[in-house]
Coordinates of C-alpha atoms and ligand atoms in Angstrom, one line a residue:
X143 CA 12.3 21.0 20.7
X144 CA 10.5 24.1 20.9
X145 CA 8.3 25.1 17.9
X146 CA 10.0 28.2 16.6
X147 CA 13.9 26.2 16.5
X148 CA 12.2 23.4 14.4
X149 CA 10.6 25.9 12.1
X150 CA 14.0 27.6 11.2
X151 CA 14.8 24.2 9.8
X152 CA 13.9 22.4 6.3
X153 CA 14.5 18.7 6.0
X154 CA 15.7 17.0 3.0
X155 CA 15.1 13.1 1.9
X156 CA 16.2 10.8 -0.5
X157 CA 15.0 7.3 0.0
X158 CA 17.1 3.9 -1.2
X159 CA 14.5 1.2 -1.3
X160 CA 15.5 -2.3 -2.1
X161 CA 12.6 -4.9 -3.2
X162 CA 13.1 -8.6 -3.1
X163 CA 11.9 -9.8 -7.0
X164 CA 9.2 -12.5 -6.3
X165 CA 10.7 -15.0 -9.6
X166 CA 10.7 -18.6 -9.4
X167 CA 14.7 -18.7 -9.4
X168 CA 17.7 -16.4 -8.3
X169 CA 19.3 -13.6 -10.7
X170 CA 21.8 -15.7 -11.9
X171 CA 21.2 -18.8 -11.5
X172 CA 18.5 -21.8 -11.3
X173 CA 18.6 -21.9 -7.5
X174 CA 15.4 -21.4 -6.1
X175 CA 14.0 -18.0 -5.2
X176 CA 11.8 -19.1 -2.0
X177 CA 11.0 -17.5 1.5
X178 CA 10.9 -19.7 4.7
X179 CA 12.8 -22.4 3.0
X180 CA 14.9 -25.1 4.9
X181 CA 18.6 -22.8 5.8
X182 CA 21.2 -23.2 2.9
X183 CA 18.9 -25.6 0.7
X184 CA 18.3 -23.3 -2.4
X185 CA 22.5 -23.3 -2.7
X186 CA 24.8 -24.3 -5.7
X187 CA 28.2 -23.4 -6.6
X188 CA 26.9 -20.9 -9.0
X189 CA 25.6 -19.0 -6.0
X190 CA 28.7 -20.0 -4.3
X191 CA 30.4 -18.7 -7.1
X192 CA 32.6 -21.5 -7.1
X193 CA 35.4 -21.9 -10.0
X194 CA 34.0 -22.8 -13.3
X195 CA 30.7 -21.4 -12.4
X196 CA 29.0 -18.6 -14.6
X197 CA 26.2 -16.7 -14.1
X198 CA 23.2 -16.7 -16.4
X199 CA 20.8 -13.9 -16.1
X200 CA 17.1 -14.6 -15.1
X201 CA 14.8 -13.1 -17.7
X202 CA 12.0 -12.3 -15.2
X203 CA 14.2 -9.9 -13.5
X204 CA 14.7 -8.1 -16.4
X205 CA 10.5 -8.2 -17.4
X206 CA 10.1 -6.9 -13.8
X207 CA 12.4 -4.1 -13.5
X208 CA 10.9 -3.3 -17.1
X209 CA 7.1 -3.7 -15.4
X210 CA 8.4 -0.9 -12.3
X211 CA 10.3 1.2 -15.1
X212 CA 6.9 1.7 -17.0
X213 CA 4.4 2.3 -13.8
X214 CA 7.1 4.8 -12.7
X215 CA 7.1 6.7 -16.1
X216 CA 11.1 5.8 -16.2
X217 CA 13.4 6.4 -19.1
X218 CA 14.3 2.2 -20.1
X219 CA 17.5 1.9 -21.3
X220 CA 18.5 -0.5 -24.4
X221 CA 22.2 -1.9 -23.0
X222 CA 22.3 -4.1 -20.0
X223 CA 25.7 -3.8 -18.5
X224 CA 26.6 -5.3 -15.4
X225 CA 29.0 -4.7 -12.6
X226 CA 30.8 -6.5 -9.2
X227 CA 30.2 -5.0 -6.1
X228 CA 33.0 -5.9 -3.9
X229 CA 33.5 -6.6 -0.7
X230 CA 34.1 -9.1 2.4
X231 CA 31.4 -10.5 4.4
X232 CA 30.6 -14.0 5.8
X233 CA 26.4 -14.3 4.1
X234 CA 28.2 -13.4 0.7
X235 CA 30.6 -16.5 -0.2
X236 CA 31.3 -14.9 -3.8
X237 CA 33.2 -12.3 -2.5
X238 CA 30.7 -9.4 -4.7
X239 CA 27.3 -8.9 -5.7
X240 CA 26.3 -8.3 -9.4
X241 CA 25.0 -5.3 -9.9
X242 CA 24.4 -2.5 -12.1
X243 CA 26.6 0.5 -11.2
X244 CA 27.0 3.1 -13.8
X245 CA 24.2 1.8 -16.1
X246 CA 21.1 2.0 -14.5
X247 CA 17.7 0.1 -16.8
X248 CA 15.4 2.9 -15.4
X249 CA 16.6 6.7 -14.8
X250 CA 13.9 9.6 -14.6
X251 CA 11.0 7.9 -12.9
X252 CA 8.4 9.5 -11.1
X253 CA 6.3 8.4 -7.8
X254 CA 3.3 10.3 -7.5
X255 CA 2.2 10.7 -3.5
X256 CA -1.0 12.5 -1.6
X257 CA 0.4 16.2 -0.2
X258 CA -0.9 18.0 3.0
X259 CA -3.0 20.2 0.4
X260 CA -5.1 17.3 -0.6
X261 CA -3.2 18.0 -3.8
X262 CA -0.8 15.2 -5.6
X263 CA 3.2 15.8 -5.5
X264 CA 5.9 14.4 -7.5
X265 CA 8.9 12.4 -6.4
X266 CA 12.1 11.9 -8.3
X267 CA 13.7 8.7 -9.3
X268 CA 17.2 9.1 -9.9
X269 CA 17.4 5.1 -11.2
X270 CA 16.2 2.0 -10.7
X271 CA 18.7 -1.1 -10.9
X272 CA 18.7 -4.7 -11.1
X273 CA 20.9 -6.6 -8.6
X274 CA 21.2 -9.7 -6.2
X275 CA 20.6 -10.1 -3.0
X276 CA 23.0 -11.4 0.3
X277 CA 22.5 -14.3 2.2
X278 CA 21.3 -13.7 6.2
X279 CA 23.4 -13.7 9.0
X280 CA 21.3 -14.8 12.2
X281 CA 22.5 -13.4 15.1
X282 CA 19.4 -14.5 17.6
X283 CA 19.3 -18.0 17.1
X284 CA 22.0 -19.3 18.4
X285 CA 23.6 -18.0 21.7
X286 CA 27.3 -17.8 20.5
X287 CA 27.3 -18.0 17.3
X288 CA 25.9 -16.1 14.1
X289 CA 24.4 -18.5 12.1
X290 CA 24.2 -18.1 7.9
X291 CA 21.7 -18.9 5.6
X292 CA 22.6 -18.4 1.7
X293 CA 19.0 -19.2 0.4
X294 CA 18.7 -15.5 -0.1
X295 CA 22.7 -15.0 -1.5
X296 CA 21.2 -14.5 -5.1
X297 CA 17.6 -13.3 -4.6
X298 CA 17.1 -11.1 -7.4
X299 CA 16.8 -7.2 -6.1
X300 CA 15.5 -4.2 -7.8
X301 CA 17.0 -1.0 -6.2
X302 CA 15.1 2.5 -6.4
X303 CA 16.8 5.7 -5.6
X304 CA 14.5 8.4 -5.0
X305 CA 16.2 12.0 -5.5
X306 CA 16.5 14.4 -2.6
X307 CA 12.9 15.2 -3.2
X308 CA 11.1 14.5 -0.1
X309 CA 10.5 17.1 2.7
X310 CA 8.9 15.7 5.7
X311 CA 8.8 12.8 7.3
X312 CA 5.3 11.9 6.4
X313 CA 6.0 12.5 2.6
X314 CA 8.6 9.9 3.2
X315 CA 6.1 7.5 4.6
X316 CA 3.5 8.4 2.0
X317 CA 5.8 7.6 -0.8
X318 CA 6.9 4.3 0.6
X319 CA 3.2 3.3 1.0
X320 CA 2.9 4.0 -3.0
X321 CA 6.0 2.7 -3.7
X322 CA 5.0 -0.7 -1.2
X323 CA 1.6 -0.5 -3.4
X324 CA 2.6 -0.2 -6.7
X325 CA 5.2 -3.5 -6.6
X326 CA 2.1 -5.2 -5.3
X327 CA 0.0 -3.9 -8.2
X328 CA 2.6 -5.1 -10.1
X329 CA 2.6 -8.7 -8.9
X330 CA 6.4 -8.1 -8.6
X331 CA 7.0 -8.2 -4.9
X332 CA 5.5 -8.9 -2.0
X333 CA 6.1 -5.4 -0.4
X334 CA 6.5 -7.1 3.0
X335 CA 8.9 -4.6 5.2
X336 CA 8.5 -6.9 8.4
X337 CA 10.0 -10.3 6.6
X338 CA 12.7 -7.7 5.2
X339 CA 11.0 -8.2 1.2
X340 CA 11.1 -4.7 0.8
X341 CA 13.9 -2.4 2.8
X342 CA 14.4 1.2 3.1
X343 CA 17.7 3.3 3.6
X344 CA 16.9 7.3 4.6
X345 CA 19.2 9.8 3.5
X346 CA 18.5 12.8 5.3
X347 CA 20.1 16.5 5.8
X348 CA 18.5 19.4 7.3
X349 CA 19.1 23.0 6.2
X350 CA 17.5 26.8 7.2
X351 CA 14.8 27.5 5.1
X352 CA 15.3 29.4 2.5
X353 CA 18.8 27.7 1.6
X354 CA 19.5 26.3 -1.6
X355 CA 22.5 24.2 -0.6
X356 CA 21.5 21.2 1.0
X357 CA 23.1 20.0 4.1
X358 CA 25.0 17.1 5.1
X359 CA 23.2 14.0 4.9
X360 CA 23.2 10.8 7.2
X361 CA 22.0 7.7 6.1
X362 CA 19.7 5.6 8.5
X363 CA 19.6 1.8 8.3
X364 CA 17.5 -0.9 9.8
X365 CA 13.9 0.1 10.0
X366 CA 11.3 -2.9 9.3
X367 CA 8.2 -1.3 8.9
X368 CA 7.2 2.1 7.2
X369 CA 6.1 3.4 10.6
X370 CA 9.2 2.8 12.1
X371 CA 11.5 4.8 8.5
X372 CA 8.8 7.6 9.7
X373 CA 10.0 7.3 13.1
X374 CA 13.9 7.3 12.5
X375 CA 13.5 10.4 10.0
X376 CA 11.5 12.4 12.8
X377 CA 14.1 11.3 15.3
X378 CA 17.2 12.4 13.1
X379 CA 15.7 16.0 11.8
X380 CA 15.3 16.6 15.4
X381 CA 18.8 15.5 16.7
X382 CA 20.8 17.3 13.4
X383 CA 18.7 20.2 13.8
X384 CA 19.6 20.4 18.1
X385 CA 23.4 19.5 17.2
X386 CA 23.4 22.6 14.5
X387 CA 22.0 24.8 17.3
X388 CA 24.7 23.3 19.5
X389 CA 27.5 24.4 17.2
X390 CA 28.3 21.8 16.2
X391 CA 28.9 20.1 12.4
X392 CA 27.2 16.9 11.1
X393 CA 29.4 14.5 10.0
X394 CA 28.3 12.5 7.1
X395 CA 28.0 8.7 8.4
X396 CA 25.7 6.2 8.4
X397 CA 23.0 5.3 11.3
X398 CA 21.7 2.2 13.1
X399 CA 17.7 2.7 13.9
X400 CA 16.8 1.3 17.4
X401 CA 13.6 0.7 17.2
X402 CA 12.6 0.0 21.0
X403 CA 14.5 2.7 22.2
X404 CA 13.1 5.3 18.9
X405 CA 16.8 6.6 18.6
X406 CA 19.5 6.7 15.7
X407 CA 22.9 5.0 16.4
X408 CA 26.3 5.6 14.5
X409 CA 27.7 2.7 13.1
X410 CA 30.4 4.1 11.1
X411 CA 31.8 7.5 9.4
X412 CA 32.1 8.6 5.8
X413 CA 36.3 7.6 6.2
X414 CA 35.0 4.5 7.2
X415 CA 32.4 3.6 4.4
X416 CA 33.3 1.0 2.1
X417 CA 35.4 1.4 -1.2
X418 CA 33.8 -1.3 -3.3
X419 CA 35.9 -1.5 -5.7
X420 CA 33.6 -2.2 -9.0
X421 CA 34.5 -3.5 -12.3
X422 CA 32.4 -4.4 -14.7
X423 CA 31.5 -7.9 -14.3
X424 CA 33.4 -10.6 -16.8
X425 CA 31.2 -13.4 -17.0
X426 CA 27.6 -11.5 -17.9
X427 CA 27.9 -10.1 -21.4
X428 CA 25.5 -6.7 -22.1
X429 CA 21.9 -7.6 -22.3
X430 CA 19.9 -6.1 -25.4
X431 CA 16.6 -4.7 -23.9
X432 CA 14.5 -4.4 -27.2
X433 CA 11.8 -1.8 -27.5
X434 CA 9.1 -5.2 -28.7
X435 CA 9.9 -6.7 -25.0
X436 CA 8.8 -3.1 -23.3
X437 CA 5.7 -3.2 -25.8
X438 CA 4.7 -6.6 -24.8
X439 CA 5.3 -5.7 -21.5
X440 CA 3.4 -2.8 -21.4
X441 CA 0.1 -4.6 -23.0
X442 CA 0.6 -7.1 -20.2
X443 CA 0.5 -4.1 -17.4
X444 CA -2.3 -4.4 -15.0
X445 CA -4.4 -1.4 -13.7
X446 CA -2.3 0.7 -11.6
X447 CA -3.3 2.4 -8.2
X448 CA -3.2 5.7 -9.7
X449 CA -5.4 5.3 -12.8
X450 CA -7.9 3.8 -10.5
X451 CA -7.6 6.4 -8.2
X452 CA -8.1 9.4 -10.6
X453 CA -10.5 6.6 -12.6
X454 CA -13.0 6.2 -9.1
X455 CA -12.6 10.4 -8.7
X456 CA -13.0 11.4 -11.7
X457 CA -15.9 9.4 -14.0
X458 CA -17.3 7.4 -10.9
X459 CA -17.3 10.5 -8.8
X460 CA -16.0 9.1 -5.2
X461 CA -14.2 11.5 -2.7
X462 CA -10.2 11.2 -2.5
X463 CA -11.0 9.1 0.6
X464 CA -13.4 6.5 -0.3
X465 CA -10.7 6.2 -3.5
X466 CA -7.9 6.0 -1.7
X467 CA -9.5 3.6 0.8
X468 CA -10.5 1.2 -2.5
X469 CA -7.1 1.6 -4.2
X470 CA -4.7 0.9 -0.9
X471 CA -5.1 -3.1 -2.1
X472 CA -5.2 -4.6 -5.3
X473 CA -7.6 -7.3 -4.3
X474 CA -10.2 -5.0 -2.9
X475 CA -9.9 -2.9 -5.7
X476 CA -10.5 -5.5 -8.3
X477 CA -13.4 -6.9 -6.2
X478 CA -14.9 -3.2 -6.7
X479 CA -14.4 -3.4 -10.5
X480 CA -16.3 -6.7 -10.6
X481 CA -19.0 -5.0 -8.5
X482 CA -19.1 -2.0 -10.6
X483 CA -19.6 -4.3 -13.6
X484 CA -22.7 -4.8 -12.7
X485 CA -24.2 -1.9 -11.0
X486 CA -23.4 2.1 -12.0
X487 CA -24.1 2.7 -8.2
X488 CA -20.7 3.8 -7.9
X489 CA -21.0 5.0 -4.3
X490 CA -23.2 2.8 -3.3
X491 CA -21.2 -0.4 -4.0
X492 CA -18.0 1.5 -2.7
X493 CA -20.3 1.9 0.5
X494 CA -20.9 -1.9 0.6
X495 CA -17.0 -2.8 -0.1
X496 CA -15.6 -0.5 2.4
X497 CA -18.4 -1.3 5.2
X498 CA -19.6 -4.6 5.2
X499 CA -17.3 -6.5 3.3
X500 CA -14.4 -5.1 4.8
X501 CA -15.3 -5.5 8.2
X502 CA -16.5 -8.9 7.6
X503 CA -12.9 -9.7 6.3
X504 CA -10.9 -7.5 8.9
X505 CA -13.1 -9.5 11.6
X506 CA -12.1 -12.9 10.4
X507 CA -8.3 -12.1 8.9
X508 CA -9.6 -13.0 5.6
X509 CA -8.1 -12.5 2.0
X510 CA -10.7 -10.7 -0.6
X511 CA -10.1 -13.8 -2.1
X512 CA -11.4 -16.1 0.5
X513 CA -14.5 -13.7 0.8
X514 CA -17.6 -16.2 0.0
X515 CA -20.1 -13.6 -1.7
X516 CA -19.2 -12.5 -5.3
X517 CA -19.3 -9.4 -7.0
X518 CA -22.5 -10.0 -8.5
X519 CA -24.4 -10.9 -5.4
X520 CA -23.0 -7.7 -4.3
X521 CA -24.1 -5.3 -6.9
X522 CA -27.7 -7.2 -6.6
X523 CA -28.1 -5.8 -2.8
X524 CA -26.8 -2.6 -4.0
X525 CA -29.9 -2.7 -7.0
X526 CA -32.4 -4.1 -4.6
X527 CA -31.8 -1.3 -2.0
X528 CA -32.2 1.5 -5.0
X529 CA -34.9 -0.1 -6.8
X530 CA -36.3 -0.2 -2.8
X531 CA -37.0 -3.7 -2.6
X532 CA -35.7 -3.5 0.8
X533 CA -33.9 -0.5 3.2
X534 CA -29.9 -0.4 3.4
X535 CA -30.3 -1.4 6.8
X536 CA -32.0 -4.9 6.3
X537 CA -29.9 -5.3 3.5
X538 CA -27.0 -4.9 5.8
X539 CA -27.8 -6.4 9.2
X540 CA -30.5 -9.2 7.7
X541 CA -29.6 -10.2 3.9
X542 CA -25.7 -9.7 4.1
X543 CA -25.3 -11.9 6.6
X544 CA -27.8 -14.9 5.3
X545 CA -25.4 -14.3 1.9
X546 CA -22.3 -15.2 4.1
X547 CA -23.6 -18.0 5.3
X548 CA -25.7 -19.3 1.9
X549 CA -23.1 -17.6 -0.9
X550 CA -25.0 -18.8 -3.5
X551 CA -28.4 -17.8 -2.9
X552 CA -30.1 -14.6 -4.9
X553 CA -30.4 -11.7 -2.6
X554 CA -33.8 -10.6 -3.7
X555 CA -35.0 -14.3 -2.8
X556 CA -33.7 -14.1 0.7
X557 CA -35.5 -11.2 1.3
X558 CA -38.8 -12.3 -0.1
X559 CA -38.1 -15.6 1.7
X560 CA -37.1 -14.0 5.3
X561 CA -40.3 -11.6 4.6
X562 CA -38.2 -8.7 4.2
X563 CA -39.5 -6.7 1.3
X564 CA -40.0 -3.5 1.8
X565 CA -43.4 -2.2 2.6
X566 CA -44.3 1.1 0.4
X567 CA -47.9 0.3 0.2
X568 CA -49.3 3.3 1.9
X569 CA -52.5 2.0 3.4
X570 CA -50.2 -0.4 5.4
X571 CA -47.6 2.1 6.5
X572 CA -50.7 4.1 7.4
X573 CA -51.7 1.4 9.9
X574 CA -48.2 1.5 11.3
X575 CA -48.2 5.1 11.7
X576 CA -51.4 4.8 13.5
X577 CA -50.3 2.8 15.7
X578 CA -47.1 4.8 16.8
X579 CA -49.3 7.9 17.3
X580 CA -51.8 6.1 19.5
X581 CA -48.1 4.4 21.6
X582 CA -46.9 8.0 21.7
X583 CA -49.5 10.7 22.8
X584 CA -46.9 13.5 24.9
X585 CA -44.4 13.0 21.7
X586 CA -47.4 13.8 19.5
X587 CA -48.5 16.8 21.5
X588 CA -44.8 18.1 21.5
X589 CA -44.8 17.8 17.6
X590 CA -48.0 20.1 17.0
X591 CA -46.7 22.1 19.7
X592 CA -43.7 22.6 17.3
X593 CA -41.0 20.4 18.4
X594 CA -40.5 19.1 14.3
X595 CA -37.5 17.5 14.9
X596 CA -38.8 14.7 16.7
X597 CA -40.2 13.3 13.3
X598 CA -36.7 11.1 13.7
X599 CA -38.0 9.7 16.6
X600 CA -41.4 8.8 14.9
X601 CA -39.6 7.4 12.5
X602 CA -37.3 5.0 14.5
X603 CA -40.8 4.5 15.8
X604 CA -42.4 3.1 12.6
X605 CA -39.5 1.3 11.6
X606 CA -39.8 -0.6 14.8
X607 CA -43.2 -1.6 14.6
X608 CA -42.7 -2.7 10.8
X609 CA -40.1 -4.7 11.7
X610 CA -37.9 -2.6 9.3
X611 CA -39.8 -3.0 6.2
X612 CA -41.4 0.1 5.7
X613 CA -40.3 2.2 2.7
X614 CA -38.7 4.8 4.9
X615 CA -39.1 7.8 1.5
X616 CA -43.1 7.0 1.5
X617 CA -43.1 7.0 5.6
X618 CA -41.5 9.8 6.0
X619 CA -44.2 11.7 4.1
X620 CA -47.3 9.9 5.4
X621 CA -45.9 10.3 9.0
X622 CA -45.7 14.1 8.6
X623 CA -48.9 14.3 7.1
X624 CA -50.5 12.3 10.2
X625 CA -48.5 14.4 12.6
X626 CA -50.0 17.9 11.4
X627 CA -53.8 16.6 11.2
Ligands
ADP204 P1 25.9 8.4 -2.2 O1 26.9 8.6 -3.3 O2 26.4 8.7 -0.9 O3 25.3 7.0 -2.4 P2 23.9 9.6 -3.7 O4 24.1 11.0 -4.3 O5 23.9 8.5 -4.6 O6 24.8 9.5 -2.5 O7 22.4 9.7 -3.0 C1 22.0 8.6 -2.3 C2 20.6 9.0 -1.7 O8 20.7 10.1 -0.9 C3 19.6 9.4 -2.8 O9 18.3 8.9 -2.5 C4 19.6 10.9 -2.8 O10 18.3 11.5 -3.1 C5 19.9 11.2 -1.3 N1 20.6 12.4 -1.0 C6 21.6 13.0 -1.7 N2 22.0 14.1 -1.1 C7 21.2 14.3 -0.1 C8 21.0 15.4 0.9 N3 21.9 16.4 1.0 N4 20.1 15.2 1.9 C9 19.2 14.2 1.9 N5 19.3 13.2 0.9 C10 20.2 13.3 0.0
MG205 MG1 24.8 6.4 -4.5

């Protein structure tokens, strides 16, 4: 589409994101709550919802939704009511999902997300509400028949509404990446879009700029990674902006993403949607939220992203990228705090987690928690290369790696043992230097000819004949001094 069309055009996007509640049990009943499971083993008749059966709500769901309603800054509400969700479908043998319709235990929350002007932006939460979860149907399993697997009928479900808030496609994916972050901080989902864990609905409209009535909107289904929601919303601001141009009028349906193809599908129209028919569920009475649960809650709440964000940027003095690059996983991020226990290099341990350590555990497809060398051994290479023991180089390419292989072993020892220590004695770096002029004679006759920039060159030099261990501040000096004599 050419540039000056799209730039007529404003789109708007409200996100529906459903996460899967990682509690021992289902919502409602005692039925296990567990991914990859045997097909239709985690199944009784309260799941079923057979005759005689009544559901028993699962206090974790409720300590959860209270865990997301306080990160987010949401308004908790005191009354639990619940409600049945209606409707036919063969991976939902009760007939209706319990949910919360009208009554919402979070309204007002807030995401906050990274903005093209480096600066933060706020998204809306209209609610956040507790509900259960369908079974599967299979449809590529068997060849003529869709197979069903009710472990998940019951899988306790927190749904977040965003408002109509977001304006781009990349806001969209930079608020699902904080929204896929913070239930990980939160220990309260897995956040994994791939195994379907957490699952995003788009609502989007377009409008001309300058318009304060929104458009129509049209909801997109189906998209499995955050890439892919990116993708869809790109695809659909472009095909309701060209269909406006056309003359003609969006129709307010709901869309089928096709991931190979990168296109949105209609699967049916507004006429078409479902009438679910809710009533407010008989066998679940209203559930008291006191305000001592949120308070215990709230002392149990871990560091969030954002505090250690504006924490690392703010006292510790790292750029928004190193900070975002430390927050983006909880594990890494905790690693850092255990390094900067011990050390008030700030950078200089962020340097060490985001280089070496990282690569080391990218390389192998490691957890931080399967990393062998702790914090501590850590924030001693990060002392040992200030107090200049040794350079950051041979703490990097010779010590680091002797640590991976020997975890235990004291960092200063392994240098002293592999002879590593830096040299800063200057009569020995002088006999270096010496030698490297006498190697070098043109490259010393370009220097005093007043080509100064090949004091790198000396340098490398010198580091090569000391093997590395020269002091490279006390070098630098004496080598510049021996050049001009
Ligand atoms: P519905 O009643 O169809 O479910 P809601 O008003 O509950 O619609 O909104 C559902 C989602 O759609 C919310 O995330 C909301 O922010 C978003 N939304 C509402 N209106 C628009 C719009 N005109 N354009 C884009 N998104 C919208
Ligand atoms: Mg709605």
């Amino acid at each position: 589409m050419e540039k000056n069309i799209r730039d007529k055009y404003q789109a708007v996007i409200g996100l529906e994101v459903h996460a899967q509640l990682l509690t021992k049990t289902k919502a409602y009943s005692s039925d296990l709550n567990e991914y990859g499971a045997r097909p239709n083993t985690n199944v009784s008749p309260v799941t079923l919802g057979h005759p005689g059966t009544l559901p028993v709500m699962n206090k974790k769901t409720i300590e959860y939704a209270i865990r997301l309603g306080l990160a987010t800054e949401s308004a908790i509400a005191e009354h639990q009511h619940f409600a049945r969700k209606n409707y036919f479908y063969p991976d939902l043998p009760k007939g209706y999902q319990i949910t919360q319709d009208t009554t919402p235990i979070c309204t007002g929350g807030k995401i906050y997300i990274p903005s093209e002007n480096g600066e933060e932006k706020v998204i809306g939460l209209t609610r956040i509400h507790m509900e259960e979860d369908a079974g599967k149907s299979i449809h590529d399993v068997d060849v003529f028949d869709t197979l069903v697997d009710l472990n998940r009928a019951g899988v306790p479900l927190l749904e977040i509404v965003s408002e109509p808030d977001i304006r781009s496609s990349e806001e969209a994916y930079n608020y699902l990446s904080e929204v896929r972050k913070l239930v990980r901080y939160l220990d309260i989902c897995d956040g994994n879009m791939e195994e379907g864990s957490l699952r995003c609905d788009a609502n989007i409209s377009v409008m001309l700029k300058g318009s304060t009535v929104f458009g129509t909107k049209v909801e997109v289904k189906n998209m499995n990674s955050i890439r892919n929601v990116q993708k869809a919303i790109e695809f659909e601001i472009n095909r309701q902006i060209e269909a406006i141009e056309a003359g003609e009028v969006i129709a307010q349906e709901t869309r089928s993403f096709d991931a190979l193809k990168g296109i949105t599908i209609s699967m049916r129209s507004k006429e078409a949607a479902n009438d679910y028919r809710y009533f407010p569920e008989p066998d679940l009475p209203p559930i008291v939220v006191r305000q001592e649960q949120i308070e215990e809650v709230r002392k149990e709440m871990p560091a969030l992203p954002r505090e250690l964000f504006l924490k690392y940027t703010g006292m510790y003095g790292l750029s928004d990228y190193d900070a975002r690059n430390l927050t983006d996983s909880k594990d890494l991020a905790l690693y850092y705090e255990d390094i900067v226990k011990e050390t008030k290099n700030f950078k200089g341990a962020a340097n060490w987690v985001m280089g070496a350590v990282k690569s080391h555990l990218n390389q192998y497809g490691l957890e931080v928690s399967e990393f062998p060398v702790s914090a501590k051994n850590i924030a001693r290479l990060v002392e040992i290369v200030d107090e200049g023991k040794v350079s950051a180089s041979i703490a990097n390419q010779k010590i680091f790696p002797e640590l991976l292989a020997n975890p235990e072993s004291d960092p200063l020892q392994v240098a002293e043992s592999l002879n590593l220590i830096q040299d800063s004695d200057e009569s020995s770096i002088q006999t270096f230097i010496e030698e490297v002029i006498k190697q070098h004679p043109a490259e010393v006759e370009r220097y005093r000819n007043g080509e100064k920039q090949l004091v790198g060159f000396f340098m490398g030099q010198l580091m090569r004949v000391s093997g590395g261990k020269a002091d490279p501040k006390a070098a630098n000096s004496l080598l510049r001094k021996s050049l001009e004599e």
